[in-house]
Amino acid sequence: MKTVYIYDAVRTPRGRGKKDGKLHTVRPVDLAGSVLEAIQQRNNLDTTLVNDVVLGCVTQVGEQGGCIAKSAALYANYADSVSGYTLNRFCGSGLEAINQGASSIMSGYFDMIVAGGVEALSRVPIGSDGGAWMIDPDVATKTHFVPQGISADLISTLAGYSRTDVDSFAVESQNKATQAWEENRFAKSIIPIRDQNGLMILEKDEHIRPGTTVESLSGLRPSFLEMGTKYGFDAVALQKYPEIMEIEHVHHAGNSSGIVDGSSVVLIGNEESGLKAGIKPRAKIRSFSMVSTEPTIMLTGPAPATNKALKAAGMEIGDIDLIEINEAFASVVLRFIEETGADLGKVNVNGGAIAMGHPLGATGAMLLGTVLDELERQNKSTGLITLCIGGGMGIATIIERV
């Protein structure tokens, strides 16, 4: 099989996913088009060499519908010969786009692909596309569906993570993200978003809250307590996990991933395509994996996905230099570290989605770019990217610098 090389990665800043967020005025096609243009310009790329644009997008309705991958490629002035498709693997969509693109390159089906994701949560709210699993009472009952916040609190209850534990983790995420921005660690991949007149809209992740403390977070009410008790979702979860008497609700807006807008893409290809384009690879993809686990607890997929990717690469967790795991909720990362034995000092060294936000379909590609930049900054070799996904799924990718 062909080796898949990573040639470049770019992302937008993350804007608050509400109407007062800086990116609310920017259409999803503009977000995606901006990163597609940037990766072309940074590499002086002849887009006739690109076979496909693959974008993850979780809520494919309205402005994000109609195969936004192809629409954005056209809007970014890519060659007419470039095809495009959009996929939905829930929160893993951006990384799944890269992994599926890598599969096509490994098989020889394609030579060069731009893959990533986009999500404008301030303009196309999560859940606005519906879905039987979440809104059909018969399907939800049969499958023991609960919202992810209930799942996060279930993980904490089973593992014995206290409110202080999850809040302390969240504070560290904020502190690390603040330091990373102060030291310009994201400068290599961030492209500022400007309006049609060239005026700056956003150049920095907007969701970060410097100065956050455990004390300041202690005043926030649990976000999923009423959902669990008043609307019966706790009872549904306890049917699957009768060993606990009740769910302790410890998650809230300050220790859960922020709702944000953003887009990110990664340029991948085989060796021959890079030579034709006149660009040098920064890394290669060693392995990737997809798993699914019990769907009510839902958020435990990263550890088994990581173990599967490690086995495929002939590696152990100690061989990985840096790890990016999506901070969907604090308990997800704590559980991952406990299950895999990962070194906390290698995990999310520049903060994560609790501090900077989680633009759903774009996050996986953002995390790959983040770990690649940090590997280069620290002159280290191997990186792991992993995310929990709705329905119990988990995804992981291992990269190695070249």
CSV table of N, CA and C in Angstrom, one decimal, residues 26-106:
chain,number,residue,atom,x,y,z
A,26,VAL,N,-20.1,35.1,9.5
A,26,VAL,CA,-19.4,34.4,8.5
A,26,VAL,C,-20.1,33.1,8.1
A,27,ARG,N,-20.4,32.9,6.8
A,27,ARG,CA,-21.1,31.7,6.4
A,27,ARG,C,-20.2,30.5,6.4
A,28,PRO,N,-20.8,29.3,6.6
A,28,PRO,CA,-20.0,28.1,6.7
A,28,PRO,C,-19.2,27.9,5.4
A,29,VAL,N,-19.7,28.3,4.2
A,29,VAL,CA,-18.9,28.1,3.0
A,29,VAL,C,-17.7,29.0,3.0
A,30,ASP,N,-17.8,30.2,3.7
A,30,ASP,CA,-16.7,31.1,3.8
A,30,ASP,C,-15.6,30.5,4.7
A,31,LEU,N,-16.1,29.9,5.8
A,31,LEU,CA,-15.1,29.3,6.7
A,31,LEU,C,-14.3,28.2,6.0
A,32,ALA,N,-15.1,27.3,5.4
A,32,ALA,CA,-14.4,26.2,4.7
A,32,ALA,C,-13.6,26.7,3.5
A,33,GLY,N,-14.2,27.7,2.8
A,33,GLY,CA,-13.4,28.3,1.6
A,33,GLY,C,-12.2,28.9,2.0
A,34,SER,N,-12.1,29.6,3.2
A,34,SER,CA,-11.0,30.3,3.7
A,34,SER,C,-9.8,29.3,3.9
A,35,VAL,N,-10.1,28.2,4.6
A,35,VAL,CA,-9.0,27.2,4.8
A,35,VAL,C,-8.5,26.5,3.5
A,36,LEU,N,-9.5,26.3,2.6
A,36,LEU,CA,-9.1,25.7,1.3
A,36,LEU,C,-8.2,26.7,0.6
A,37,GLU,N,-8.6,27.9,0.5
A,37,GLU,CA,-7.7,28.9,-0.1
A,37,GLU,C,-6.3,29.0,0.5
A,38,ALA,N,-6.3,29.0,1.9
A,38,ALA,CA,-5.1,29.2,2.6
A,38,ALA,C,-4.1,28.0,2.3
A,39,ILE,N,-4.6,26.8,2.3
A,39,ILE,CA,-3.7,25.7,2.1
A,39,ILE,C,-3.2,25.6,0.7
A,40,GLN,N,-4.0,26.1,-0.3
A,40,GLN,CA,-3.6,26.3,-1.7
A,40,GLN,C,-2.5,27.3,-1.8
A,41,GLN,N,-2.7,28.5,-1.2
A,41,GLN,CA,-1.8,29.6,-1.3
A,41,GLN,C,-0.5,29.3,-0.5
A,42,ARG,N,-0.5,28.7,0.6
A,42,ARG,CA,0.7,28.5,1.4
A,42,ARG,C,1.6,27.5,0.7
A,43,ASN,N,1.1,26.7,-0.1
A,43,ASN,CA,1.9,25.6,-0.8
A,43,ASN,C,2.0,25.9,-2.3
A,44,ASN,N,1.5,27.0,-2.8
A,44,ASN,CA,1.5,27.3,-4.2
A,44,ASN,C,1.0,26.1,-5.0
A,45,LEU,N,-0.1,25.6,-4.5
A,45,LEU,CA,-0.6,24.3,-5.0
A,45,LEU,C,-1.4,24.4,-6.3
A,46,ASP,N,-1.0,23.6,-7.2
A,46,ASP,CA,-1.8,23.5,-8.5
A,46,ASP,C,-3.0,22.6,-8.1
A,47,THR,N,-4.2,23.1,-8.0
A,47,THR,CA,-5.3,22.3,-7.5
A,47,THR,C,-5.8,21.2,-8.5
A,48,THR,N,-5.2,21.2,-9.7
A,48,THR,CA,-5.6,20.1,-10.6
A,48,THR,C,-4.9,18.8,-10.1
A,49,LEU,N,-4.0,18.9,-9.2
A,49,LEU,CA,-3.3,17.7,-8.6
A,49,LEU,C,-4.2,17.2,-7.4
A,50,VAL,N,-5.1,17.9,-6.9
A,50,VAL,CA,-6.0,17.5,-5.9
A,50,VAL,C,-7.2,16.7,-6.5
A,51,ASN,N,-7.3,15.5,-6.0
A,51,ASN,CA,-8.4,14.6,-6.5
A,51,ASN,C,-9.7,14.9,-5.9
A,52,ASP,N,-9.7,15.2,-4.5
A,52,ASP,CA,-11.0,15.2,-3.8
A,52,ASP,C,-10.8,16.2,-2.6
A,53,VAL,N,-11.9,16.8,-2.2
A,53,VAL,CA,-12.0,17.5,-1.0
A,53,VAL,C,-13.1,16.8,-0.1
A,54,VAL,N,-12.6,16.4,1.1
A,54,VAL,CA,-13.5,15.6,2.0
A,54,VAL,C,-13.7,16.4,3.3
A,55,LEU,N,-14.9,16.8,3.6
A,55,LEU,CA,-15.1,17.6,4.8
A,55,LEU,C,-16.1,16.9,5.7
A,56,GLY,N,-15.8,16.9,7.0
A,56,GLY,CA,-16.8,16.5,8.0
A,56,GLY,C,-17.7,17.6,8.3
A,57,CYS,N,-18.9,17.3,8.5
A,57,CYS,CA,-19.9,18.4,8.9
A,57,CYS,C,-21.1,17.6,9.6
A,58,VAL,N,-21.3,17.9,10.9
A,58,VAL,CA,-22.3,17.2,11.6
A,58,VAL,C,-23.7,17.5,11.3
A,59,THR,N,-24.0,18.8,11.1
A,59,THR,CA,-25.3,19.3,10.9
A,59,THR,C,-25.5,19.8,9.5
A,60,GLN,N,-25.8,18.9,8.6
A,60,GLN,CA,-25.8,19.2,7.1
A,60,GLN,C,-27.2,19.6,6.7
A,61,VAL,N,-27.6,20.8,7.1
A,61,VAL,CA,-28.8,21.4,6.7
A,61,VAL,C,-28.6,22.9,6.4
A,62,GLY,N,-29.5,23.5,5.7
A,62,GLY,CA,-29.4,24.9,5.5
A,62,GLY,C,-28.1,25.3,4.8
A,63,GLU,N,-27.4,26.2,5.4
A,63,GLU,CA,-26.1,26.7,4.8
A,63,GLU,C,-25.1,25.6,4.8
A,64,GLN,N,-25.2,24.6,5.6
A,64,GLN,CA,-24.2,23.5,5.6
A,64,GLN,C,-24.7,22.3,4.8
A,65,GLY,N,-25.8,22.4,4.1
A,65,GLY,CA,-26.3,21.3,3.4
A,65,GLY,C,-25.7,21.3,1.9
A,66,GLY,N,-26.3,20.4,1.2
A,66,GLY,CA,-26.0,20.3,-0.3
A,66,GLY,C,-24.5,20.1,-0.6
A,67,CYS,N,-23.9,19.2,0.1
A,67,CYS,CA,-22.4,18.8,-0.1
A,67,CYS,C,-21.6,20.1,0.0
A,68,ILE,N,-21.4,20.6,1.2
A,68,ILE,CA,-20.6,21.8,1.4
A,68,ILE,C,-19.2,21.6,1.0
A,69,ALA,N,-18.7,20.4,1.0
A,69,ALA,CA,-17.3,20.1,0.5
A,69,ALA,C,-17.1,20.6,-0.9
A,70,LYS,N,-18.0,20.2,-1.8
A,70,LYS,CA,-17.9,20.6,-3.2
A,70,LYS,C,-18.2,22.1,-3.4
A,71,SER,N,-19.2,22.5,-2.7
A,71,SER,CA,-19.5,24.0,-2.8
A,71,SER,C,-18.3,24.8,-2.4
A,72,ALA,N,-17.6,24.5,-1.3
A,72,ALA,CA,-16.5,25.3,-0.8
A,72,ALA,C,-15.3,25.2,-1.7
A,73,ALA,N,-15.1,24.0,-2.3
A,73,ALA,CA,-14.0,23.8,-3.3
A,73,ALA,C,-14.2,24.7,-4.5
A,74,LEU,N,-15.5,24.8,-5.0
A,74,LEU,CA,-15.8,25.7,-6.1
A,74,LEU,C,-15.6,27.1,-5.7
A,75,TYR,N,-16.1,27.5,-4.5
A,75,TYR,CA,-16.1,28.8,-4.0
A,75,TYR,C,-14.6,29.3,-3.8
A,76,ALA,N,-13.7,28.3,-3.4
A,76,ALA,CA,-12.3,28.7,-3.2
A,76,ALA,C,-11.5,28.6,-4.5
A,77,ASN,N,-12.2,28.5,-5.6
A,77,ASN,CA,-11.6,28.5,-7.0
A,77,ASN,C,-10.6,27.3,-7.2
A,78,TYR,N,-11.0,26.2,-6.6
A,78,TYR,CA,-10.3,25.0,-7.0
A,78,TYR,C,-10.7,24.5,-8.4
A,79,ALA,N,-9.8,23.8,-9.0
A,79,ALA,CA,-10.1,23.3,-10.4
A,79,ALA,C,-11.4,22.6,-10.5
A,80,ASP,N,-12.1,22.7,-11.6
A,80,ASP,CA,-13.3,22.0,-11.8
A,80,ASP,C,-13.2,20.5,-11.7
A,81,SER,N,-12.0,20.0,-11.9
A,81,SER,CA,-11.7,18.5,-11.8
A,81,SER,C,-11.7,18.0,-10.4
A,82,VAL,N,-11.7,18.9,-9.4
A,82,VAL,CA,-11.7,18.4,-8.0
A,82,VAL,C,-13.1,18.0,-7.5
A,83,SER,N,-13.2,16.8,-7.1
A,83,SER,CA,-14.5,16.3,-6.6
A,83,SER,C,-14.6,16.7,-5.1
A,84,GLY,N,-15.8,16.4,-4.5
A,84,GLY,CA,-15.9,16.7,-3.1
A,84,GLY,C,-17.0,15.9,-2.5
A,85,TYR,N,-16.9,15.5,-1.2
A,85,TYR,CA,-18.0,14.9,-0.5
A,85,TYR,C,-17.9,15.3,1.0
A,86,THR,N,-19.1,15.3,1.6
A,86,THR,CA,-19.3,15.6,3.0
A,86,THR,C,-19.7,14.4,3.8
A,87,LEU,N,-19.2,14.2,5.0
A,87,LEU,CA,-19.5,13.0,5.8
A,87,LEU,C,-19.9,13.5,7.2
A,88,ASN,N,-20.6,12.6,7.9
A,88,ASN,CA,-21.1,12.8,9.2
A,88,ASN,C,-20.7,11.6,10.1
A,89,ARG,N,-19.7,11.7,10.9
A,89,ARG,CA,-19.4,10.7,11.9
A,89,ARG,C,-19.5,11.4,13.3
A,90,PHE,N,-20.5,12.3,13.4
A,90,PHE,CA,-20.7,13.0,14.6
A,90,PHE,C,-19.4,13.8,15.0
A,91,CYS,N,-19.0,13.8,16.2
A,91,CYS,CA,-17.8,14.6,16.6
A,91,CYS,C,-16.5,14.1,16.0
A,92,GLY,N,-16.4,12.9,15.5
A,92,GLY,CA,-15.2,12.4,14.8
A,92,GLY,C,-15.1,12.8,13.4
A,93,SER,N,-16.0,13.6,12.9
A,93,SER,CA,-16.1,13.8,11.4
A,93,SER,C,-14.9,14.3,10.8
A,94,GLY,N,-14.3,15.3,11.4
A,94,GLY,CA,-13.1,15.9,10.8
A,94,GLY,C,-11.9,14.9,10.7
A,95,LEU,N,-11.7,14.1,11.7
A,95,LEU,CA,-10.7,13.1,11.6
A,95,LEU,C,-11.1,11.9,10.7
A,96,GLU,N,-12.3,11.6,10.7
A,96,GLU,CA,-12.8,10.6,9.8
A,96,GLU,C,-12.6,11.0,8.4
A,97,ALA,N,-12.8,12.3,8.0
A,97,ALA,CA,-12.5,12.7,6.7
A,97,ALA,C,-11.0,12.5,6.3
A,98,ILE,N,-10.1,12.7,7.2
A,98,ILE,CA,-8.7,12.5,7.0
A,98,ILE,C,-8.4,11.0,6.8
A,99,ASN,N,-9.0,10.2,7.7
A,99,ASN,CA,-8.8,8.7,7.6
A,99,ASN,C,-9.3,8.1,6.4
A,100,GLN,N,-10.5,8.6,6.0
A,100,GLN,CA,-11.1,8.0,4.7
A,100,GLN,C,-10.3,8.5,3.5
A,101,GLY,N,-9.8,9.7,3.6
A,101,GLY,CA,-9.0,10.2,2.5
A,101,GLY,C,-7.7,9.4,2.4
A,102,ALA,N,-7.1,9.1,3.6
A,102,ALA,CA,-5.9,8.3,3.7
A,102,ALA,C,-6.2,6.9,3.1
A,103,SER,N,-7.3,6.4,3.4
A,103,SER,CA,-7.6,5.0,2.9
A,103,SER,C,-7.6,5.1,1.3
A,104,SER,N,-8.2,6.1,0.8
A,104,SER,CA,-8.2,6.2,-0.7
A,104,SER,C,-6.8,6.4,-1.3
A,105,ILE,N,-6.0,7.1,-0.6
A,105,ILE,CA,-4.6,7.2,-1.1
A,105,ILE,C,-3.8,5.9,-0.9
A,106,MET,N,-4.0,5.3,0.2
A,106,MET,CA,-3.3,4.0,0.5
A,106,MET,C,-3.6,3.0,-0.6
